[in-house]
Structures are given as structure tokens and as C-alpha cells.
């Protein structure tokens, strides 16, 4: 694996132009997300044009990336801070192409923008959230492939308890990547691929359920419940976990439990799992 897809030499001694898998996956996710969201909005009868969807994406994606980065930096400050060198510290924070985005920071920022945007455009928050949810989880799946090629979001070593006949699962990362810097040639769990597969399963479930006429907010809430469940268990295999309390509480697991409970309770209390009823026409 190689973080760089294409490297184009530049004249006059300029640095080469690099196209990285990490960034490419975000571009693909945005393009596909615009298409899926536009189609879902049209199916739901939401009064949002393609320009409206583009407005949402152009505003929300940068805010979500900033949220994901700041969340990550907050838990890994020592890795970014250069004493006495503010400029270098800021450059370290900006260098998102080297990895280091925390999905929960992006989700929280995205939820805020979803609420602001729905009020701005005067559309139902939960109908729009349902339209966006499949695109979000598909984007996360594509992002995990970018993590794999980038060598970050890596897992722990396979360990002696791992069945020998499954040794082929282990991954050794390219030199210079975060995974290689920590474990070298030791095979590790490809947690980003595990999560990518789980994300794709959730995407399939949401796409299957989207036409079943559940209550508004069911699909978006189910996304939060299913992803929180997946992420909670995946975190046990992550070697680069962000900790609330070192070696005691993992930040992603705490937030996953909170989101699972909040949105699970929302589904149950509001009975979002009940399908909408269509009134039959009255006879003469």
C-alpha cells in the first residue's frame, strides 16, 4: 500500500504534485454524496434544488473536517505542539493530508450544520437528516479505505491468540506511515478495513429501509445507533485510540455509548420504528 496514488514532478525545483488516496476518497465521497442526497430529497419531496444541496455540502464538509481535526488535535496535542514555534505548530495542525481526523468531531460538527441549514432553508430537520444519512455512512466507508492506504487508524498486533490460519489478515504498513512507525514489520489488525466493511453493511441497511415509510428521523437515528455500536467494538482493536483517561477510558467508546443511548431512546420514545399510515380516501 502507498499513501500516494500519483506523484507528478514539477519544473523549477518546485515540490512534486501529489494525489493521495486519503484526499481522493473524500472527493469521491462528496460527489457520490451529492448525487444520493439530491435523489433522496427529490423522492421525499423536499423543496431543495441541486444548488441547495451544493450549498449544504460546500458549507458542511469544511466545517465537519475542521471539527474532526480539532477534536483529534485536542486529544493528541503533544504530537502537534512545537514549543516556541507557533508557525510550525499551526502547520502541523493544518496538515490533514497526513491523517488525523476523528469521525466523532466531524459528526458533531455536521449535526450542528444540519440543524442550522434546515432552519435556513425552512425544511424538516429530520426529513433532511434521513436523506443525508446514507451518504454520510458511505463517505465514512470510503474514508476508511483512505485510512488504510495512509497507514493510520491502524490496529493492534494480531497477538498469539490469533488463529494461525488467519495470519493473512495481518497488515504491515509502508515505511514512513504512522502504522509502520509504531509497529514496524509486525502484522496488525486492519481495523480500518473492518470498519469499512461494517460501514458498507450499515449503508446497505439504510438504503434498504429508506423507502419503508418509517417516521421522520428514524433513518438518521438508526445510523447513529448502528455506527455507535460498530465503533464501540472496533475501538478495542485500535492501537491509536484517543483517551479520555489514559489506558482507562477511550474517548470514542464513551461518545459511542452516549450517542447509542440518546438516539436509541429517541427511536423508542418517539416510536420512529412505526411506519407512517396513509389515510384512505373517504367514500361517497
PDB file of C-alpha atoms in Angstrom:
ATOM      1  CA  UNK A   1       0.000   0.000   0.000  1.00  0.00           C
ATOM      2  CA  UNK A   2       1.112   3.534  -0.677  1.00  0.00           C
ATOM      3  CA  UNK A   3      -0.488   6.772   0.573  1.00  0.00           C
ATOM      4  CA  UNK A   4       0.299   8.438  -2.758  1.00  0.00           C
ATOM      5  CA  UNK A   5      -1.695   7.449  -5.832  1.00  0.00           C
ATOM      6  CA  UNK A   6       0.114   9.701  -8.321  1.00  0.00           C
ATOM      7  CA  UNK A   7       3.165  11.909  -7.949  1.00  0.00           C
ATOM      8  CA  UNK A   8       3.775  14.428 -10.730  1.00  0.00           C
ATOM      9  CA  UNK A   9       7.250  16.047 -10.970  1.00  0.00           C
ATOM     10  CA  UNK A  10       7.185  19.834 -11.202  1.00  0.00           C
ATOM     11  CA  UNK A  11       9.648  22.151 -13.005  1.00  0.00           C
ATOM     12  CA  UNK A  12      11.961  24.777 -11.496  1.00  0.00           C
ATOM     13  CA  UNK A  13      12.690  22.669  -8.447  1.00  0.00           C
ATOM     14  CA  UNK A  14       9.137  23.024  -7.112  1.00  0.00           C
ATOM     15  CA  UNK A  15       7.801  20.230  -4.871  1.00  0.00           C
ATOM     16  CA  UNK A  16       6.121  17.418  -6.787  1.00  0.00           C
ATOM     17  CA  UNK A  17       2.339  17.418  -7.066  1.00  0.00           C
ATOM     18  CA  UNK A  18       0.881  14.516  -5.097  1.00  0.00           C
ATOM     19  CA  UNK A  19      -2.552  12.964  -5.395  1.00  0.00           C
ATOM     20  CA  UNK A  20      -3.145  10.959  -2.223  1.00  0.00           C
ATOM     21  CA  UNK A  21      -5.708   8.249  -1.654  1.00  0.00           C
ATOM     22  CA  UNK A  22      -6.778   9.973   1.559  1.00  0.00           C
ATOM     23  CA  UNK A  23      -7.869  13.140  -0.224  1.00  0.00           C
ATOM     24  CA  UNK A  24      -9.198  11.291  -3.266  1.00  0.00           C
ATOM     25  CA  UNK A  25     -11.580   9.279  -1.103  1.00  0.00           C
ATOM     26  CA  UNK A  26     -13.053  12.495   0.290  1.00  0.00           C
ATOM     27  CA  UNK A  27     -13.565  13.865  -3.222  1.00  0.00           C
ATOM     28  CA  UNK A  28     -15.332  10.671  -4.321  1.00  0.00           C
ATOM     29  CA  UNK A  29     -17.438  10.675  -1.140  1.00  0.00           C
ATOM     30  CA  UNK A  30     -18.538  14.256  -1.758  1.00  0.00           C
ATOM     31  CA  UNK A  31     -19.500  13.618  -5.387  1.00  0.00           C
ATOM     32  CA  UNK A  32     -21.431  10.430  -4.607  1.00  0.00           C
ATOM     33  CA  UNK A  33     -22.981  12.055  -1.525  1.00  0.00           C
ATOM     34  CA  UNK A  34     -24.319  14.965  -3.565  1.00  0.00           C
ATOM     35  CA  UNK A  35     -25.920  12.562  -6.028  1.00  0.00           C
ATOM     36  CA  UNK A  36     -27.505  10.337  -3.357  1.00  0.00           C
ATOM     37  CA  UNK A  37     -28.717  13.247  -1.225  1.00  0.00           C
ATOM     38  CA  UNK A  38     -30.245  15.035  -4.199  1.00  0.00           C
ATOM     39  CA  UNK A  39     -32.056  11.874  -5.242  1.00  0.00           C
ATOM     40  CA  UNK A  40     -33.372  11.258  -1.720  1.00  0.00           C
ATOM     41  CA  UNK A  41     -34.545  14.859  -1.328  1.00  0.00           C
ATOM     42  CA  UNK A  42     -36.442  14.598  -4.605  1.00  0.00           C
ATOM     43  CA  UNK A  43     -38.015  11.284  -3.551  1.00  0.00           C
ATOM     44  CA  UNK A  44     -39.123  12.800  -0.236  1.00  0.00           C
ATOM     45  CA  UNK A  45     -40.492  15.898  -1.940  1.00  0.00           C
ATOM     46  CA  UNK A  46     -38.167  18.257  -0.085  1.00  0.00           C
ATOM     47  CA  UNK A  47     -38.032  21.661  -1.837  1.00  0.00           C
ATOM     48  CA  UNK A  48     -34.259  21.566  -2.298  1.00  0.00           C
ATOM     49  CA  UNK A  49     -32.611  22.056  -5.673  1.00  0.00           C
ATOM     50  CA  UNK A  50     -29.206  20.796  -6.712  1.00  0.00           C
ATOM     51  CA  UNK A  51     -27.839  24.256  -5.906  1.00  0.00           C
ATOM     52  CA  UNK A  52     -29.296  23.956  -2.413  1.00  0.00           C
ATOM     53  CA  UNK A  53     -27.562  20.591  -1.908  1.00  0.00           C
ATOM     54  CA  UNK A  54     -24.294  22.052  -3.193  1.00  0.00           C
ATOM     55  CA  UNK A  55     -24.650  24.929  -0.723  1.00  0.00           C
ATOM     56  CA  UNK A  56     -25.087  22.434   2.098  1.00  0.00           C
ATOM     57  CA  UNK A  57     -22.079  20.378   1.035  1.00  0.00           C
ATOM     58  CA  UNK A  58     -19.793  23.377   0.450  1.00  0.00           C
ATOM     59  CA  UNK A  59     -20.602  24.692   3.910  1.00  0.00           C
ATOM     60  CA  UNK A  60     -20.857  21.488   5.899  1.00  0.00           C
ATOM     61  CA  UNK A  61     -17.906  19.463   4.585  1.00  0.00           C
ATOM     62  CA  UNK A  62     -15.243  22.037   5.528  1.00  0.00           C
ATOM     63  CA  UNK A  63     -16.882  22.606   8.925  1.00  0.00           C
ATOM     64  CA  UNK A  64     -17.033  18.838   9.559  1.00  0.00           C
ATOM     65  CA  UNK A  65     -13.376  18.413   8.569  1.00  0.00           C
ATOM     66  CA  UNK A  66     -12.386  21.264  10.879  1.00  0.00           C
ATOM     67  CA  UNK A  67     -14.436  19.714  13.679  1.00  0.00           C
ATOM     68  CA  UNK A  68     -12.862  16.305  13.092  1.00  0.00           C
ATOM     69  CA  UNK A  69      -9.374  17.812  13.075  1.00  0.00           C
ATOM     70  CA  UNK A  70      -9.824  19.951  16.178  1.00  0.00           C
ATOM     71  CA  UNK A  71     -11.309  17.006  18.049  1.00  0.00           C
ATOM     72  CA  UNK A  72      -8.277  14.887  17.131  1.00  0.00           C
ATOM     73  CA  UNK A  73      -5.771  17.633  17.936  1.00  0.00           C
ATOM     74  CA  UNK A  74      -7.388  18.207  21.335  1.00  0.00           C
ATOM     75  CA  UNK A  75      -6.581  14.618  22.326  1.00  0.00           C
ATOM     76  CA  UNK A  76      -3.172  14.494  20.632  1.00  0.00           C
ATOM     77  CA  UNK A  77      -1.890  17.983  21.425  1.00  0.00           C
ATOM     78  CA  UNK A  78       1.609  16.799  22.332  1.00  0.00           C
ATOM     79  CA  UNK A  79       2.012  15.401  18.806  1.00  0.00           C
ATOM     80  CA  UNK A  80       1.258  18.774  17.201  1.00  0.00           C
ATOM     81  CA  UNK A  81       2.703  21.321  19.585  1.00  0.00           C
ATOM     82  CA  UNK A  82       6.241  22.531  18.896  1.00  0.00           C
ATOM     83  CA  UNK A  83       7.471  24.563  21.906  1.00  0.00           C
ATOM     84  CA  UNK A  84       8.374  28.099  20.943  1.00  0.00           C
ATOM     85  CA  UNK A  85       7.352  27.660  17.295  1.00  0.00           C
ATOM     86  CA  UNK A  86       3.757  28.766  16.711  1.00  0.00           C
ATOM     87  CA  UNK A  87       4.119  28.613  12.926  1.00  0.00           C
ATOM     88  CA  UNK A  88       5.276  25.002  12.949  1.00  0.00           C
ATOM     89  CA  UNK A  89       2.515  24.078  15.378  1.00  0.00           C
ATOM     90  CA  UNK A  90      -0.116  25.606  13.099  1.00  0.00           C
ATOM     91  CA  UNK A  91       1.346  23.813  10.081  1.00  0.00           C
ATOM     92  CA  UNK A  92       1.167  20.509  11.951  1.00  0.00           C
ATOM     93  CA  UNK A  93      -2.487  21.143  12.757  1.00  0.00           C
ATOM     94  CA  UNK A  94      -3.337  22.076   9.156  1.00  0.00           C
ATOM     95  CA  UNK A  95      -1.624  19.025   7.592  1.00  0.00           C
ATOM     96  CA  UNK A  96      -4.732  16.853   7.443  1.00  0.00           C
ATOM     97  CA  UNK A  97      -3.396  15.049   4.356  1.00  0.00           C
ATOM     98  CA  UNK A  98      -1.081  13.196   6.721  1.00  0.00           C
ATOM     99  CA  UNK A  99      -4.096  11.776   8.570  1.00  0.00           C
ATOM    100  CA  UNK A 100      -5.511  12.604  11.947  1.00  0.00           C
ATOM    101  CA  UNK A 101      -9.264  13.214  11.707  1.00  0.00           C
ATOM    102  CA  UNK A 102     -11.617  11.951  14.406  1.00  0.00           C
ATOM    103  CA  UNK A 103     -15.002  10.967  12.982  1.00  0.00           C
ATOM    104  CA  UNK A 104     -16.913  11.919  16.115  1.00  0.00           C
ATOM    105  CA  UNK A 105     -15.683  15.502  15.851  1.00  0.00           C
ATOM    106  CA  UNK A 106     -16.921  15.551  12.267  1.00  0.00           C
ATOM    107  CA  UNK A 107     -20.290  14.040  13.215  1.00  0.00           C
ATOM    108  CA  UNK A 108     -20.884  16.587  15.983  1.00  0.00           C
ATOM    109  CA  UNK A 109     -19.937  19.485  13.694  1.00  0.00           C
ATOM    110  CA  UNK A 110     -22.090  18.012  10.935  1.00  0.00           C
ATOM    111  CA  UNK A 111     -25.103  17.727  13.238  1.00  0.00           C
ATOM    112  CA  UNK A 112     -24.772  21.396  14.129  1.00  0.00           C
ATOM    113  CA  UNK A 113     -24.597  22.410  10.467  1.00  0.00           C
ATOM    114  CA  UNK A 114     -27.544  20.150   9.627  1.00  0.00           C
ATOM    115  CA  UNK A 115     -29.667  21.964  12.210  1.00  0.00           C
ATOM    116  CA  UNK A 116     -28.530  25.412  11.027  1.00  0.00           C
ATOM    117  CA  UNK A 117     -29.070  24.559   7.366  1.00  0.00           C
ATOM    118  CA  UNK A 118     -32.560  23.101   7.859  1.00  0.00           C
ATOM    119  CA  UNK A 119     -33.631  26.268   9.651  1.00  0.00           C
ATOM    120  CA  UNK A 120     -32.061  28.438   6.962  1.00  0.00           C
ATOM    121  CA  UNK A 121     -33.828  26.584   4.131  1.00  0.00           C
ATOM    122  CA  UNK A 122     -37.009  26.059   6.183  1.00  0.00           C
ATOM    123  CA  UNK A 123     -37.157  22.305   5.640  1.00  0.00           C
ATOM    124  CA  UNK A 124     -37.837  19.491   8.086  1.00  0.00           C
ATOM    125  CA  UNK A 125     -34.677  18.751  10.066  1.00  0.00           C
ATOM    126  CA  UNK A 126     -35.438  15.066  10.390  1.00  0.00           C
ATOM    127  CA  UNK A 127     -36.556  14.535   6.798  1.00  0.00           C
ATOM    128  CA  UNK A 128     -33.361  16.147   5.571  1.00  0.00           C
ATOM    129  CA  UNK A 129     -31.282  14.191   8.101  1.00  0.00           C
ATOM    130  CA  UNK A 130     -32.831  10.957   6.791  1.00  0.00           C
ATOM    131  CA  UNK A 131     -31.934  11.992   3.237  1.00  0.00           C
ATOM    132  CA  UNK A 132     -28.321  12.697   4.207  1.00  0.00           C
ATOM    133  CA  UNK A 133     -27.659   9.675   6.461  1.00  0.00           C
ATOM    134  CA  UNK A 134     -26.867   7.055   3.752  1.00  0.00           C
ATOM    135  CA  UNK A 135     -24.406   9.420   2.102  1.00  0.00           C
ATOM    136  CA  UNK A 136     -22.631  10.059   5.398  1.00  0.00           C
ATOM    137  CA  UNK A 137     -22.008   6.401   6.231  1.00  0.00           C
ATOM    138  CA  UNK A 138     -20.903   5.680   2.645  1.00  0.00           C
ATOM    139  CA  UNK A 139     -18.481   8.590   2.912  1.00  0.00           C
ATOM    140  CA  UNK A 140     -17.129   7.114   6.140  1.00  0.00           C
ATOM    141  CA  UNK A 141     -16.561   3.774   4.377  1.00  0.00           C
ATOM    142  CA  UNK A 142     -14.593   5.485   1.604  1.00  0.00           C
ATOM    143  CA  UNK A 143     -12.660   7.439   4.208  1.00  0.00           C
ATOM    144  CA  UNK A 144     -11.629   4.209   5.943  1.00  0.00           C
ATOM    145  CA  UNK A 145     -10.104   2.975   2.692  1.00  0.00           C
ATOM    146  CA  UNK A 146      -8.139   6.228   2.625  1.00  0.00           C
ATOM    147  CA  UNK A 147      -7.005   5.469   6.189  1.00  0.00           C
ATOM    148  CA  UNK A 148      -5.848   2.033   5.061  1.00  0.00           C
ATOM    149  CA  UNK A 149      -3.740   3.428   2.243  1.00  0.00           C
ATOM    150  CA  UNK A 150      -2.464   6.164   4.540  1.00  0.00           C
ATOM    151  CA  UNK A 151      -1.427   3.723   7.254  1.00  0.00           C
ATOM    152  CA  UNK A 152      -3.372   5.441  10.018  1.00  0.00           C
ATOM    153  CA  UNK A 153      -6.370   4.376  12.152  1.00  0.00           C
ATOM    154  CA  UNK A 154      -4.381   1.147  12.461  1.00  0.00           C
ATOM    155  CA  UNK A 155      -4.996  -1.773  14.787  1.00  0.00           C
ATOM    156  CA  UNK A 156      -3.104  -3.669  17.434  1.00  0.00           C
ATOM    157  CA  UNK A 157      -0.790  -6.606  16.566  1.00  0.00           C
ATOM    158  CA  UNK A 158      -2.537  -9.897  15.846  1.00  0.00           C
ATOM    159  CA  UNK A 159      -1.165 -11.488  19.015  1.00  0.00           C
ATOM    160  CA  UNK A 160      -0.547 -15.147  19.960  1.00  0.00           C
ATOM    161  CA  UNK A 161      -4.260 -15.857  20.456  1.00  0.00           C
ATOM    162  CA  UNK A 162      -4.974 -15.115  16.804  1.00  0.00           C
ATOM    163  CA  UNK A 163      -5.607 -18.329  14.772  1.00  0.00           C
ATOM    164  CA  UNK A 164      -2.584 -19.131  12.560  1.00  0.00           C
ATOM    165  CA  UNK A 165      -4.841 -19.899   9.610  1.00  0.00           C
ATOM    166  CA  UNK A 166      -5.981 -16.247   9.689  1.00  0.00           C
ATOM    167  CA  UNK A 167      -2.471 -14.772   9.672  1.00  0.00           C
ATOM    168  CA  UNK A 168      -3.107 -13.487   6.146  1.00  0.00           C
ATOM    169  CA  UNK A 169      -5.376 -10.832   7.698  1.00  0.00           C
ATOM    170  CA  UNK A 170      -2.396  -9.076   9.297  1.00  0.00           C
ATOM    171  CA  UNK A 171      -1.147  -5.887   7.666  1.00  0.00           C
ATOM    172  CA  UNK A 172       2.357  -4.413   7.610  1.00  0.00           C
ATOM    173  CA  UNK A 173       2.352  -0.774   6.567  1.00  0.00           C
ATOM    174  CA  UNK A 174       4.645   1.137   4.271  1.00  0.00           C
ATOM    175  CA  UNK A 175       7.697   2.719   5.854  1.00  0.00           C
ATOM    176  CA  UNK A 176       7.053   6.283   6.961  1.00  0.00           C
ATOM    177  CA  UNK A 177       3.351   5.752   7.688  1.00  0.00           C
ATOM    178  CA  UNK A 178       2.008   6.047  11.255  1.00  0.00           C
ATOM    179  CA  UNK A 179       1.291   2.316  11.438  1.00  0.00           C
ATOM    180  CA  UNK A 180       4.844   1.393  10.449  1.00  0.00           C
ATOM    181  CA  UNK A 181       6.354   3.960  12.796  1.00  0.00           C
ATOM    182  CA  UNK A 182       4.671   2.257  15.752  1.00  0.00           C
ATOM    183  CA  UNK A 183       4.826  -1.434  14.842  1.00  0.00           C
ATOM    184  CA  UNK A 184       7.350  -1.764  12.018  1.00  0.00           C
ATOM    185  CA  UNK A 185       7.111  -5.179  10.371  1.00  0.00           C
ATOM    186  CA  UNK A 186       4.759  -6.644  12.995  1.00  0.00           C
ATOM    187  CA  UNK A 187       1.411  -7.668  11.394  1.00  0.00           C
ATOM    188  CA  UNK A 188      -1.534  -5.741  12.826  1.00  0.00           C
ATOM    189  CA  UNK A 189      -5.308  -5.840  12.571  1.00  0.00           C
ATOM    190  CA  UNK A 190      -6.550  -3.780   9.585  1.00  0.00           C
ATOM    191  CA  UNK A 191      -9.179  -2.100  11.744  1.00  0.00           C
ATOM    192  CA  UNK A 192      -9.917   0.478   9.083  1.00  0.00           C
ATOM    193  CA  UNK A 193     -10.943  -2.312   6.693  1.00  0.00           C
ATOM    194  CA  UNK A 194     -13.036  -3.980   9.384  1.00  0.00           C
ATOM    195  CA  UNK A 195     -14.841  -0.705   9.940  1.00  0.00           C
ATOM    196  CA  UNK A 196     -15.135  -0.039   6.214  1.00  0.00           C
ATOM    197  CA  UNK A 197     -16.948  -3.365   5.816  1.00  0.00           C
ATOM    198  CA  UNK A 198     -19.218  -2.529   8.768  1.00  0.00           C
ATOM    199  CA  UNK A 199     -19.953   0.913   7.316  1.00  0.00           C
ATOM    200  CA  UNK A 200     -20.915  -0.650   3.988  1.00  0.00           C
ATOM    201  CA  UNK A 201     -23.286  -3.036   5.759  1.00  0.00           C
ATOM    202  CA  UNK A 202     -24.921  -0.077   7.541  1.00  0.00           C
ATOM    203  CA  UNK A 203     -25.154   1.761   4.224  1.00  0.00           C
ATOM    204  CA  UNK A 204     -26.927  -1.237   2.704  1.00  0.00           C
ATOM    205  CA  UNK A 205     -29.372  -1.397   5.625  1.00  0.00           C
ATOM    206  CA  UNK A 206     -30.180   2.316   5.367  1.00  0.00           C
ATOM    207  CA  UNK A 207     -30.652   2.140   1.613  1.00  0.00           C
ATOM    208  CA  UNK A 208     -32.997  -0.830   2.032  1.00  0.00           C
ATOM    209  CA  UNK A 209     -35.055   0.847   4.770  1.00  0.00           C
ATOM    210  CA  UNK A 210     -35.254   4.318   3.226  1.00  0.00           C
ATOM    211  CA  UNK A 211     -38.376   3.500   1.191  1.00  0.00           C
ATOM    212  CA  UNK A 212     -40.268   1.752   4.012  1.00  0.00           C
ATOM    213  CA  UNK A 213     -42.007   4.951   5.201  1.00  0.00           C
ATOM    214  CA  UNK A 214     -40.855   4.977   8.805  1.00  0.00           C
ATOM    215  CA  UNK A 215     -41.335   8.109  10.881  1.00  0.00           C
ATOM    216  CA  UNK A 216     -39.153  11.128  10.105  1.00  0.00           C
ATOM    217  CA  UNK A 217     -35.834  10.828  11.883  1.00  0.00           C
ATOM    218  CA  UNK A 218     -35.798   7.026  12.026  1.00  0.00           C
ATOM    219  CA  UNK A 219     -33.131   6.548   9.373  1.00  0.00           C
ATOM    220  CA  UNK A 220     -30.799   9.215  10.770  1.00  0.00           C
ATOM    221  CA  UNK A 221     -31.238   7.939  14.323  1.00  0.00           C
ATOM    222  CA  UNK A 222     -30.695   4.334  13.233  1.00  0.00           C
ATOM    223  CA  UNK A 223     -27.475   5.415  11.540  1.00  0.00           C
ATOM    224  CA  UNK A 224     -26.251   6.905  14.825  1.00  0.00           C
ATOM    225  CA  UNK A 225     -27.225   3.765  16.762  1.00  0.00           C
ATOM    226  CA  UNK A 226     -25.671   1.289  14.324  1.00  0.00           C
ATOM    227  CA  UNK A 227     -22.465   3.231  13.801  1.00  0.00           C
ATOM    228  CA  UNK A 228     -22.050   3.840  17.534  1.00  0.00           C
ATOM    229  CA  UNK A 229     -22.414   0.096  18.164  1.00  0.00           C
ATOM    230  CA  UNK A 230     -19.878  -0.707  15.446  1.00  0.00           C
ATOM    231  CA  UNK A 231     -17.374   1.888  16.589  1.00  0.00           C
ATOM    232  CA  UNK A 232     -17.593   0.861  20.255  1.00  0.00           C
ATOM    233  CA  UNK A 233     -16.405  -2.659  19.462  1.00  0.00           C
ATOM    234  CA  UNK A 234     -13.892  -1.620  16.812  1.00  0.00           C
ATOM    235  CA  UNK A 235     -12.192   0.596  19.352  1.00  0.00           C
ATOM    236  CA  UNK A 236     -10.934  -2.440  21.285  1.00  0.00           C
ATOM    237  CA  UNK A 237      -8.725  -3.274  18.299  1.00  0.00           C
ATOM    238  CA  UNK A 238      -7.488   0.260  17.632  1.00  0.00           C
ATOM    239  CA  UNK A 239      -3.870   0.967  18.540  1.00  0.00           C
ATOM    240  CA  UNK A 240      -4.137   4.734  18.016  1.00  0.00           C
ATOM    241  CA  UNK A 241      -7.139   5.333  20.274  1.00  0.00           C
ATOM    242  CA  UNK A 242      -7.825   8.765  21.733  1.00  0.00           C
ATOM    243  CA  UNK A 243      -8.081   8.524  25.511  1.00  0.00           C
ATOM    244  CA  UNK A 244     -10.154  10.485  27.983  1.00  0.00           C
ATOM    245  CA  UNK A 245      -8.246   8.752  30.781  1.00  0.00           C
ATOM    246  CA  UNK A 246      -5.051   7.011  29.571  1.00  0.00           C
ATOM    247  CA  UNK A 247      -5.475   3.227  29.440  1.00  0.00           C
ATOM    248  CA  UNK A 248      -8.868   3.506  31.178  1.00  0.00           C
ATOM    249  CA  UNK A 249     -11.454   5.387  29.077  1.00  0.00           C
ATOM    250  CA  UNK A 250     -11.351   5.671  25.306  1.00  0.00           C
ATOM    251  CA  UNK A 251     -12.997   8.841  24.023  1.00  0.00           C
ATOM    252  CA  UNK A 252     -14.657   7.147  21.047  1.00  0.00           C
ATOM    253  CA  UNK A 253     -16.237   4.482  23.233  1.00  0.00           C
ATOM    254  CA  UNK A 254     -17.632   6.990  25.714  1.00  0.00           C
ATOM    255  CA  UNK A 255     -19.161   9.095  22.936  1.00  0.00           C
ATOM    256  CA  UNK A 256     -20.435   5.983  21.147  1.00  0.00           C
ATOM    257  CA  UNK A 257     -22.264   4.859  24.279  1.00  0.00           C
ATOM    258  CA  UNK A 258     -23.797   8.331  24.732  1.00  0.00           C
ATOM    259  CA  UNK A 259     -24.953   8.541  21.107  1.00  0.00           C
ATOM    260  CA  UNK A 260     -26.264   4.950  21.186  1.00  0.00           C
ATOM    261  CA  UNK A 261     -28.367   5.656  24.277  1.00  0.00           C
ATOM    262  CA  UNK A 262     -29.607   9.085  23.166  1.00  0.00           C
ATOM    263  CA  UNK A 263     -30.665   8.099  19.654  1.00  0.00           C
ATOM    264  CA  UNK A 264     -31.827   4.632  20.680  1.00  0.00           C
ATOM    265  CA  UNK A 265     -34.089   6.221  23.291  1.00  0.00           C
ATOM    266  CA  UNK A 266     -35.276   8.749  20.722  1.00  0.00           C
ATOM    267  CA  UNK A 267     -36.341   5.929  18.379  1.00  0.00           C
ATOM    268  CA  UNK A 268     -38.201   4.126  21.159  1.00  0.00           C
ATOM    269  CA  UNK A 269     -39.810   7.114  22.874  1.00  0.00           C
ATOM    270  CA  UNK A 270     -40.973   8.726  19.639  1.00  0.00           C
ATOM    271  CA  UNK A 271     -41.850   5.328  18.137  1.00  0.00           C
ATOM    272  CA  UNK A 272     -39.945   6.175  14.980  1.00  0.00           C
ATOM    273  CA  UNK A 273     -39.956   2.492  14.032  1.00  0.00           C
ATOM    274  CA  UNK A 274     -43.719   2.712  13.346  1.00  0.00           C
ATOM    275  CA  UNK A 275     -44.484   3.173   9.683  1.00  0.00           C
ATOM    276  CA  UNK A 276     -46.495   6.140   8.518  1.00  0.00           C
ATOM    277  CA  UNK A 277     -50.143   5.494   7.759  1.00  0.00           C
ATOM    278  CA  UNK A 278     -51.718   6.815   4.611  1.00  0.00           C
ATOM    279  CA  UNK A 279     -55.315   7.884   5.063  1.00  0.00           C
ATOM    280  CA  UNK A 280     -57.697   6.029   2.762  1.00  0.00           C
ATOM    281  CA  UNK A 281     -59.932   8.220   0.587  1.00  0.00           C
ATOM    282  CA  UNK A 282     -63.396   8.654   2.025  1.00  0.00           C
ATOM    283  CA  UNK A 283     -66.260   7.069   0.114  1.00  0.00           C
ATOM    284  CA  UNK A 284     -69.349   8.923  -1.091  1.00  0.00           C
TER     285      UNK A 284
END
